[in-house]
Coordinates of C-alpha atoms in Angstrom, one line a residue:
M109 CA -36.4 -95.2 78.6
K110 CA -37.0 -98.3 76.7
L111 CA -38.4 -100.0 74.3
T112 CA -39.1 -103.2 75.1
F113 CA -39.8 -106.3 72.2
F114 CA -43.6 -108.1 73.1
G115 CA -44.7 -109.9 68.6
A116 CA -44.0 -108.7 66.1
A117 CA -40.6 -109.9 66.8
K118 CA -38.6 -112.0 64.4
A119 CA -42.4 -112.6 63.8
V120 CA -45.8 -111.1 61.2
T121 CA -48.1 -110.7 63.3
G122 CA -48.9 -110.1 66.6
S123 CA -47.7 -106.6 66.3
C124 CA -46.9 -105.1 69.9
H125 CA -43.9 -102.8 71.0
C126 CA -43.7 -101.5 74.7
L127 CA -41.9 -97.5 75.6
E128 CA -41.2 -96.5 78.6
V129 CA -41.1 -93.3 79.6
N130 CA -40.5 -91.2 82.7
G131 CA -42.6 -94.2 84.1
K132 CA -45.9 -94.7 81.8
K133 CA -45.5 -97.4 79.5
I134 CA -46.8 -96.6 75.4
L135 CA -47.6 -100.1 74.3
I136 CA -47.3 -99.4 69.9
D137 CA -49.6 -101.9 68.3
C138 CA -51.0 -104.4 70.5
G139 CA -51.9 -107.1 67.9
L140 CA -53.6 -110.8 67.4
Q141 CA -50.7 -113.4 66.8
Q142 CA -52.1 -115.6 63.1
G143 CA -51.3 -118.7 61.3
R144 CA -47.4 -119.6 62.1
D145 CA -46.9 -117.1 64.2
E146 CA -49.3 -117.8 66.7
R147 CA -49.1 -119.6 69.8
D148 CA -51.4 -118.4 72.7
N149 CA -53.2 -115.1 72.6
R150 CA -55.0 -115.1 75.8
V151 CA -51.8 -114.5 77.2
L152 CA -50.3 -111.1 78.1
D153 CA -46.5 -110.1 78.0
F154 CA -47.4 -107.7 80.3
A155 CA -50.6 -106.1 83.1
P156 CA -52.4 -104.7 81.6
G157 CA -54.2 -102.9 84.1
Y158 CA -50.4 -101.5 84.9
I159 CA -49.9 -99.3 80.4
D160 CA -51.1 -96.3 80.4
Y161 CA -51.7 -95.6 76.5
V162 CA -52.4 -97.8 73.0
I163 CA -51.7 -96.2 69.6
V164 CA -52.0 -98.5 67.0
T165 CA -51.2 -97.5 63.6
H166 CA -53.8 -98.7 61.7
A167 CA -56.6 -101.7 62.1
H168 CA -55.9 -104.9 61.1
I169 CA -56.2 -107.5 63.7
D170 CA -52.8 -108.3 63.8
H171 CA -51.9 -104.8 64.7
S172 CA -55.4 -104.3 67.0
G173 CA -56.9 -107.6 67.6
R174 CA -55.7 -108.6 71.3
I175 CA -56.6 -104.6 72.5
P176 CA -60.2 -106.1 73.1
L177 CA -58.5 -108.8 75.7
L178 CA -56.5 -105.6 76.6
V179 CA -59.1 -104.6 78.9
K180 CA -61.1 -107.3 79.8
Q181 CA -57.5 -108.0 81.8
G182 CA -58.0 -104.8 83.4
F183 CA -56.6 -102.0 80.7
H184 CA -58.5 -98.9 81.3
G185 CA -56.4 -95.9 79.7
T186 CA -56.1 -94.4 76.0
I187 CA -55.9 -96.1 73.1
V188 CA -54.6 -93.5 70.3
A189 CA -55.2 -93.4 66.5
T190 CA -56.0 -91.3 63.7
R191 CA -59.8 -91.1 63.0
L192 CA -60.1 -93.2 60.1
T193 CA -58.0 -96.4 62.1
G194 CA -61.3 -95.6 64.9
E195 CA -63.4 -95.8 62.5
L196 CA -62.4 -99.8 60.9
M197 CA -61.3 -100.6 63.9
S198 CA -64.6 -100.8 65.3
I199 CA -65.9 -102.6 62.6
M200 CA -63.0 -105.1 63.0
L201 CA -62.1 -105.2 66.6
R202 CA -66.7 -105.7 66.5
D203 CA -66.6 -108.9 63.9
S204 CA -62.9 -109.9 65.4
A205 CA -65.3 -110.6 68.2
H206 CA -68.5 -112.1 67.0
I207 CA -65.7 -114.6 65.4
Q208 CA -64.1 -115.2 69.3
E209 CA -67.7 -115.8 70.4
S210 CA -68.8 -118.6 67.3
D211 CA -65.7 -120.7 67.1
A212 CA -66.2 -121.4 71.1
Q213 CA -69.5 -121.3 70.8
W214 CA -68.4 -124.4 67.7
Q215 CA -66.4 -125.7 70.3
N216 CA -69.6 -125.9 73.1
Q217 CA -71.2 -127.2 70.7
K218 CA -69.3 -130.3 70.2
G219 CA -67.5 -130.3 73.6
R220 CA -70.7 -130.9 75.9
R221 CA -71.6 -133.9 75.2
A222 CA -67.7 -135.2 75.4
G223 CA -67.5 -133.7 78.9
K224 CA -65.8 -131.2 78.2
P225 CA -64.7 -128.2 79.7
I226 CA -67.0 -125.0 79.2
V227 CA -64.5 -123.0 76.8
E228 CA -64.4 -119.3 76.8
P229 CA -64.0 -116.4 74.2
L230 CA -60.8 -114.8 73.4
Y231 CA -62.4 -111.3 74.2
T232 CA -66.5 -110.5 73.5
M233 CA -68.6 -108.2 71.7
A234 CA -69.1 -106.1 74.7
D235 CA -65.0 -106.6 74.9
A236 CA -64.8 -104.4 71.6
E237 CA -67.5 -102.0 72.8
A238 CA -66.0 -100.6 75.4
A239 CA -62.9 -100.7 74.1
M240 CA -64.4 -98.2 71.0
K241 CA -64.7 -96.6 74.3
L242 CA -60.9 -95.7 75.0
V243 CA -60.5 -94.7 71.3
T244 CA -59.6 -90.6 71.3
T245 CA -58.5 -90.2 67.4
Y246 CA -56.0 -87.9 64.9
E247 CA -55.0 -86.2 62.0
Y248 CA -52.4 -87.1 60.3
G249 CA -49.9 -83.9 61.2
D250 CA -51.3 -83.0 64.2
T251 CA -48.5 -82.5 66.9
V252 CA -49.7 -83.7 70.4
D253 CA -48.7 -83.7 73.8
L254 CA -49.4 -87.8 75.1
C255 CA -48.3 -87.6 79.1
E256 CA -44.9 -85.9 80.4
G257 CA -42.4 -86.2 78.2
V258 CA -44.3 -87.4 75.2
R259 CA -44.9 -85.8 71.9
I260 CA -46.5 -88.0 69.4
R261 CA -47.1 -87.1 65.2
F262 CA -49.0 -89.4 62.5
V263 CA -47.3 -89.7 59.6
D264 CA -49.4 -91.8 56.2
A265 CA -47.7 -94.3 55.6
G266 CA -49.2 -95.4 52.4
H267 CA -51.3 -98.8 53.4
L268 CA -54.5 -98.6 55.3
L269 CA -57.0 -95.7 54.7
G270 CA -56.2 -94.5 58.3
S271 CA -52.5 -95.9 58.0
A272 CA -49.4 -94.3 60.2
S273 CA -46.3 -94.4 60.5
V274 CA -45.3 -92.5 64.2
E275 CA -43.2 -89.8 65.6
L276 CA -42.9 -90.0 69.2
W277 CA -40.1 -87.2 71.1
L278 CA -39.5 -89.1 74.3
T279 CA -37.4 -86.7 77.0
E280 CA -36.7 -88.3 80.6
E281 CA -34.3 -85.9 83.1
D282 CA -32.4 -83.4 80.6
V283 CA -32.4 -86.7 77.8
T284 CA -34.7 -86.1 74.4
R285 CA -34.6 -88.9 72.1
K286 CA -36.8 -89.5 68.6
I287 CA -38.0 -92.9 67.1
V288 CA -40.8 -94.0 64.0
F289 CA -43.1 -96.6 64.3
S290 CA -42.9 -97.5 60.4
G291 CA -46.6 -99.9 61.5
D292 CA -46.8 -101.2 58.0
L293 CA -45.9 -99.1 54.9
G294 CA -47.7 -99.1 51.9
N295 CA -46.5 -99.9 48.4
V296 CA -46.2 -97.0 45.6
D297 CA -48.8 -95.8 43.0
Q298 CA -51.9 -97.4 44.0
P299 CA -55.5 -97.1 43.8
I300 CA -57.2 -94.7 46.6
I301 CA -53.5 -94.6 48.9
R302 CA -51.4 -92.2 48.4
D303 CA -47.5 -93.2 48.8
P304 CA -46.0 -93.6 52.3
Q305 CA -44.3 -90.1 53.5
Y306 CA -41.0 -89.9 54.2
I307 CA -40.3 -88.5 57.8
G308 CA -36.2 -86.6 58.1
E309 CA -34.8 -87.5 61.1
A310 CA -34.6 -89.8 64.2
D311 CA -32.3 -91.6 66.8
Y312 CA -33.7 -94.7 66.6
V313 CA -36.9 -96.6 63.5
V314 CA -38.6 -99.6 64.3
M315 CA -39.0 -100.8 60.5
E316 CA -41.6 -104.1 59.4
S317 CA -39.7 -105.7 56.3
T318 CA -42.6 -107.9 55.3
Y319 CA -41.3 -107.8 51.7
G320 CA -37.6 -107.2 52.6
D321 CA -36.7 -110.2 50.9
R322 CA -37.8 -109.5 47.2
L323 CA -39.5 -106.9 44.6
H324 CA -43.0 -107.2 42.6
E325 CA -43.6 -107.5 40.2
P326 CA -43.1 -104.5 37.8
P327 CA -47.1 -103.0 37.9
E328 CA -49.6 -103.7 34.9
S329 CA -53.0 -102.1 33.7
Y330 CA -54.9 -103.9 36.6
T331 CA -58.2 -103.0 34.7
G332 CA -56.6 -104.7 31.4
A333 CA -56.1 -107.9 32.7
L334 CA -58.9 -107.6 34.9
A335 CA -61.4 -106.9 32.4
E336 CA -60.0 -109.6 30.5
I337 CA -60.9 -111.6 32.1
I338 CA -64.0 -111.2 32.7
D339 CA -64.5 -111.2 29.2
E340 CA -63.3 -114.0 28.6
T341 CA -64.7 -116.2 31.5
F342 CA -68.6 -114.6 30.7
S343 CA -68.3 -115.9 27.6
K344 CA -68.0 -119.2 28.5
G345 CA -70.7 -118.8 31.5
G346 CA -68.6 -118.8 34.1
N347 CA -68.4 -116.9 37.0
V348 CA -65.1 -114.6 38.7
I349 CA -64.6 -116.0 42.3
I350 CA -61.9 -112.6 43.7
P351 CA -60.9 -113.4 47.4
S352 CA -60.1 -110.5 49.1
F353 CA -59.4 -108.6 52.4
A354 CA -62.6 -107.2 53.2
V355 CA -60.6 -104.7 54.9
G356 CA -58.8 -102.1 51.2
R357 CA -57.6 -105.0 48.9
T358 CA -61.9 -105.3 48.7
Q359 CA -62.8 -100.7 47.8
E360 CA -59.4 -101.2 45.6
L361 CA -61.5 -103.3 43.3
L362 CA -64.2 -102.0 43.3
Y363 CA -62.0 -98.7 42.1
F364 CA -61.1 -100.6 38.8
M365 CA -64.2 -101.8 38.2
R366 CA -66.0 -99.0 38.5
E367 CA -62.8 -97.6 36.5
M368 CA -63.3 -100.8 33.9
K369 CA -67.6 -100.0 33.8
D370 CA -66.3 -95.8 32.8
E371 CA -63.8 -96.8 30.0
G372 CA -66.1 -99.8 28.3
L373 CA -63.3 -102.3 29.1
V374 CA -64.9 -105.3 29.1
K375 CA -65.8 -105.0 25.2
T376 CA -68.3 -108.8 25.4
H377 CA -70.3 -107.8 28.8
P378 CA -70.1 -104.3 29.8
D379 CA -72.9 -104.3 32.3
F380 CA -71.2 -106.6 34.4
Q381 CA -72.7 -107.3 38.0
V382 CA -70.4 -107.2 41.1
C383 CA -71.4 -109.2 44.1
V384 CA -69.7 -108.1 47.9
D385 CA -70.2 -110.6 49.6
S386 CA -68.8 -109.7 53.2
P387 CA -70.4 -106.9 55.7
L388 CA -67.1 -106.5 57.1
A389 CA -66.6 -105.5 53.3
N390 CA -70.0 -103.8 53.8
E391 CA -69.4 -101.7 56.1
A392 CA -65.5 -100.6 55.8
T393 CA -66.9 -99.0 52.6
R394 CA -69.4 -97.2 53.8
I395 CA -67.0 -95.4 55.5
F396 CA -64.0 -95.2 52.6
S397 CA -67.5 -93.3 50.9
S398 CA -67.8 -90.5 53.9
N399 CA -65.4 -88.2 54.7
L400 CA -62.3 -89.2 53.8
H401 CA -60.4 -85.1 52.8
G402 CA -56.7 -85.6 53.8
Y403 CA -56.4 -88.8 53.5
L404 CA -57.0 -90.0 49.3
D405 CA -54.9 -88.8 46.9
E406 CA -56.4 -86.5 44.3
A407 CA -58.4 -88.5 41.9
A408 CA -59.4 -90.9 44.7
I409 CA -60.8 -87.0 45.6
E410 CA -61.9 -85.6 42.3
A411 CA -64.1 -88.9 42.1
L412 CA -65.0 -88.7 46.0
K413 CA -67.5 -85.7 44.7
G414 CA -69.4 -87.4 42.3
G415 CA -70.1 -88.8 45.0
A416 CA -69.5 -92.1 43.0
L417 CA -65.7 -93.9 44.5
F418 CA -67.4 -97.4 45.5
Q419 CA -70.9 -96.8 43.7
F420 CA -71.5 -98.1 39.5
P421 CA -74.2 -99.8 38.3
G422 CA -74.7 -103.9 38.5
L423 CA -72.7 -103.1 42.0
T424 CA -74.3 -105.8 44.2
L425 CA -73.4 -105.6 48.4
T426 CA -74.7 -108.6 49.6
E427 CA -75.9 -108.7 53.6
S428 CA -77.6 -112.2 54.9
S429 CA -76.4 -115.6 54.1
E430 CA -79.3 -116.4 52.0
E431 CA -78.5 -113.1 50.1
S432 CA -75.6 -114.6 49.8
K433 CA -76.7 -118.8 48.6
A434 CA -78.6 -117.3 46.2
L435 CA -75.5 -116.3 44.2
N436 CA -74.7 -119.3 43.8
M437 CA -78.4 -120.2 42.1
D438 CA -78.4 -117.9 39.8
K439 CA -77.4 -118.9 36.7
A440 CA -75.5 -115.6 35.5
S441 CA -72.5 -115.1 35.1
K442 CA -70.9 -112.7 38.1
V443 CA -67.9 -110.7 39.8
I444 CA -68.3 -112.3 43.3
I445 CA -65.4 -110.5 46.0
S446 CA -65.8 -112.3 49.8
A447 CA -63.9 -112.0 52.2
S448 CA -61.8 -113.7 54.5
G449 CA -58.2 -112.6 51.6
M450 CA -56.5 -117.0 51.8
C451 CA -60.0 -118.8 51.7
D452 CA -59.0 -120.2 54.9
A453 CA -62.4 -118.5 56.5
G454 CA -66.0 -116.8 55.5
R455 CA -69.2 -117.3 53.0
I456 CA -65.3 -117.4 49.9
R457 CA -65.5 -121.2 51.1
H458 CA -69.0 -121.2 49.3
H459 CA -68.2 -119.8 46.6
L460 CA -65.2 -121.3 46.0
K461 CA -66.9 -125.2 46.7
H462 CA -70.3 -123.6 44.0
N463 CA -67.1 -122.7 41.4
L464 CA -63.9 -124.8 41.8
W465 CA -65.4 -127.6 40.0
R466 CA -66.2 -125.3 36.5
R467 CA -64.0 -125.3 34.0
E468 CA -65.3 -122.1 32.6
C469 CA -65.3 -120.1 35.6
A470 CA -62.0 -117.8 37.1
I471 CA -60.7 -117.9 40.2
V472 CA -58.1 -114.2 41.0
F473 CA -55.7 -113.8 44.5
V474 CA -54.7 -110.6 44.8
G475 CA -53.5 -110.7 48.1
Y476 CA -50.4 -112.8 49.1
Q477 CA -51.8 -116.6 50.4
A478 CA -49.5 -117.9 53.3
E479 CA -48.0 -121.3 53.4
G480 CA -50.9 -123.3 54.5
S481 CA -53.7 -121.6 53.3
L482 CA -56.3 -122.9 50.6
G483 CA -55.2 -120.3 48.9
R484 CA -51.6 -120.5 48.7
A485 CA -52.3 -124.3 48.2
L486 CA -54.8 -123.1 44.6
L487 CA -51.7 -121.2 43.8
E488 CA -49.8 -124.4 44.3
G489 CA -51.4 -126.7 41.8
A490 CA -54.0 -129.1 43.9
K491 CA -55.7 -130.7 42.0
S492 CA -58.7 -130.5 44.8
V493 CA -59.6 -129.0 47.7
K494 CA -61.8 -131.0 51.4
L495 CA -65.0 -127.6 51.9
F496 CA -67.2 -129.1 54.0
G497 CA -66.6 -132.5 53.6
E498 CA -66.6 -132.7 50.4
E499 CA -63.3 -133.1 47.6
I500 CA -64.1 -130.4 45.0
A501 CA -62.3 -130.4 41.8
V502 CA -59.7 -128.2 41.0
N503 CA -61.4 -126.9 37.6
A504 CA -61.6 -122.8 37.7
R505 CA -59.0 -121.1 35.8
I506 CA -56.3 -119.8 38.7
V507 CA -54.6 -116.6 38.4
N508 CA -52.6 -114.5 40.6
F509 CA -52.4 -111.2 40.5
K510 CA -48.0 -111.1 41.7
G511 CA -48.0 -107.2 42.2
L512 CA -51.3 -106.7 43.8
S513 CA -49.9 -106.2 46.6
S514 CA -50.2 -103.5 49.7
H515 CA -47.1 -103.8 51.5
A516 CA -43.7 -101.7 50.5
D517 CA -40.7 -104.7 48.3
R518 CA -37.3 -104.2 49.6
D519 CA -36.4 -101.4 47.6
H520 CA -38.6 -98.9 49.0
L521 CA -38.5 -99.9 52.2
L522 CA -35.0 -99.7 51.6
A523 CA -35.2 -96.3 49.9
W524 CA -38.1 -95.2 53.2
A525 CA -35.0 -96.2 55.7
R526 CA -32.7 -94.3 53.4
H527 CA -34.3 -90.8 54.2
Y528 CA -33.3 -89.7 57.6
A529 CA -30.6 -87.3 58.4
P530 CA -28.6 -87.5 59.9
K531 CA -27.8 -92.2 59.1
P532 CA -30.9 -92.8 62.9
R533 CA -28.3 -94.2 65.6
H534 CA -29.9 -98.1 65.2
T535 CA -32.9 -99.1 63.0
F536 CA -35.2 -101.9 64.9
V537 CA -36.1 -104.3 62.0
V538 CA -39.5 -105.6 62.4
H539 CA -42.2 -108.0 61.4
G540 CA -41.9 -110.2 58.9
E541 CA -40.7 -114.0 59.0
A542 CA -37.5 -114.5 60.7
S543 CA -35.9 -115.4 57.8
V544 CA -36.3 -112.4 55.8
T545 CA -35.7 -109.9 59.2
E546 CA -32.7 -111.4 59.1
I547 CA -32.1 -110.7 55.5
F548 CA -33.3 -107.0 55.4
A549 CA -31.2 -106.3 59.0
Q550 CA -28.3 -106.9 56.0
H551 CA -29.5 -105.2 54.0
L552 CA -29.9 -102.0 55.9
R553 CA -26.8 -102.5 57.3
D554 CA -24.9 -102.6 53.7
A555 CA -27.1 -99.4 52.8
G556 CA -24.7 -98.6 56.1
L557 CA -27.2 -98.2 58.5
A558 CA -26.7 -99.7 62.1
A559 CA -29.5 -102.2 62.2
H560 CA -30.1 -105.1 63.7
A561 CA -33.8 -108.0 63.9
A562 CA -35.8 -107.9 66.5
E563 CA -35.9 -110.8 69.2
Y564 CA -38.9 -111.5 71.4
E565 CA -39.0 -109.7 74.6
E566 CA -35.1 -108.1 74.1
V567 CA -35.1 -104.4 75.8
Y568 CA -33.2 -102.1 74.3
D569 CA -31.9 -98.3 77.3
L570 CA -32.6 -95.4 74.0
A571 CA -31.6 -93.1 76.3
N572 CA -27.8 -94.8 76.0
D573 CA -27.9 -96.9 73.1
R574 CA -26.9 -100.4 74.5
M575 CA -29.2 -103.1 75.0
L576 CA -30.5 -104.8 78.3
A577 CA -31.1 -107.9 77.6
A578 CA -30.9 -109.8 74.2
G579 CA -34.1 -111.5 74.0
V580 CA -35.3 -115.1 73.1
P581 CA -36.8 -117.0 69.7
L582 CA -40.3 -116.2 69.9
P583 CA -41.8 -120.3 71.6
P584 CA -43.8 -122.0 69.5
K585 CA -47.8 -121.3 70.7
P586 CA -47.8 -124.5 73.6
V587 CA -50.7 -127.4 72.4
S588 CA -51.0 -129.0 75.0
A589 CA -54.1 -128.2 77.4
G590 CA -56.6 -128.1 75.2
G591 CA -53.9 -127.3 71.9
S592 CA -54.6 -124.5 69.2
P593 CA -58.5 -124.7 68.2
A594 CA -57.6 -126.1 65.2
Y595 CA -56.0 -129.1 67.2
R596 CA -59.2 -129.9 68.7
K597 CA -61.0 -129.1 66.1
L598 CA -59.6 -132.0 64.7
E599 CA -60.2 -134.1 67.7
S600 CA -63.4 -133.3 68.3
A601 CA -63.4 -133.8 64.7
G602 CA -62.3 -137.7 65.9
Q603 CA -63.9 -138.3 68.5
D604 CA -67.4 -138.0 64.8
L605 CA -65.3 -141.4 63.2
L606 CA -65.3 -143.1 66.7
D607 CA -69.2 -142.2 66.9
A608 CA -69.3 -143.5 63.1
I609 CA -67.0 -147.1 63.9
R610 CA -69.9 -147.5 67.0
H611 CA -72.3 -146.8 64.8
N612 CA -70.6 -149.2 61.9
K613 CA -70.8 -152.9 64.6
G614 CA -73.4 -154.4 62.9
G615 CA -72.3 -153.6 59.5
T616 CA -71.7 -157.1 56.8
N617 CA -67.9 -158.0 56.9
K618 CA -67.4 -156.7 53.5
D619 CA -68.2 -152.9 54.1
L620 CA -66.4 -153.1 57.9
A621 CA -63.3 -154.0 55.7
Q622 CA -62.9 -151.6 54.0
F623 CA -63.7 -149.3 56.8
E624 CA -61.5 -150.2 58.8
K625 CA -58.6 -150.5 54.9
E626 CA -59.8 -146.7 54.0
L627 CA -59.1 -145.6 57.5
L628 CA -55.7 -147.7 58.0
A629 CA -54.8 -146.0 54.8
L630 CA -54.9 -142.2 56.7
I631 CA -53.3 -143.1 59.8
Q632 CA -50.5 -144.0 57.6
K633 CA -50.8 -140.4 56.1
W634 CA -51.3 -139.0 59.1
D635 CA -48.5 -140.4 61.5
R636 CA -45.7 -139.8 60.5

């Protein structure tokens, strides 16, 4: 009866943990590693063909995004999730596959003339569709015999529609242990989504710590604050641009917008236009508008009865790229909600290019902006940013709703952890930046709970409550053998620079000297 940590150990993304019971291997999540956590997503730390089950806590890509790769490399077992996680996972994995295929196509187009080998996508649409055929879903509260000696039950984690904490009862020979995987725990008092549910008892807990070192700002009236920003911006003739994650946060914003319309909070423009420019967000919104009984809070269910949860006058859902481009051709003021939430990809970058330089516009951030992201740069006061090769001045008003988070903060995490009675034998802290996992583990110890921050490839004997292997610090992603996708794009840009130098072979001495001066300044800036 063993537990091994293969992902999100002193890292925020790539959640993946493995239970071994009665000869069966059960993964809890199999997510993509992203950003600073990324190593090599192609390399799995186990043989996929020997995995029997995958239990998915929720549909976010850092928890589910490597499942198609798992299938591609030989997994043919059963994937288990809540009903709505299954529905959201279907669109998110297909969208992720489309991104993988598009990135590979882009790299191959650039690399062909340089004689580089063909790049294969991490996985394809066919792999994502094959994965979805293996999914079996259950509702919250269903107790299911997964296999010999393993029972499971999903409990609402309050983070995303369908998100769950997972209770598992494990029996091997004459020993029974209960382990709980928190998944991502949600913030309290969110619109639409219910508060996380407490669990009363467990021998072991594997617990997230994303915001384990901080508190959210006191809640405010987001409808009132957003309405004020819309009012002021529209009065100047500008647009309100909101970078937003396609699944969860966008639907929450639409809920706010509907409330603003119902209550007439935007005084000068009560019929204001709202455009959701994200095909993935639009598909997710349709799922959010389906059969949600058992998944929503009472106020949302009441709104659902009238079929108006995410429907209101002035709402436009754009699908095609032509429709997206037309939004910036239209001079009328509007709210544009678009992905990605950190501004590092997707249509939002086009909207920023057209609106950042305009003093009459506002850019409103409603979610976490990771270090190194374009969103973080804007929040930290960048005077200009480069988008599509063009330097764009930052003149628009930049607004940050810090308290609008779908994750529990430190105190709510501690309250959830303290609810167990008797206290668990041990709590393993995962899913947080390395320093944060250590800080939150200390908070748990200060509260009288046995806890530590789990390491990558750490192995624990659950039957005898002892560590079998201490694990190692998560190694960084190697940049050799082709490097990261970002590095390969940079390398390709270097080839373009050489081409530009050759094209200027017959230029004037004055122009060539200026080119050299600018190039040397660039080298001096980055070669450090």
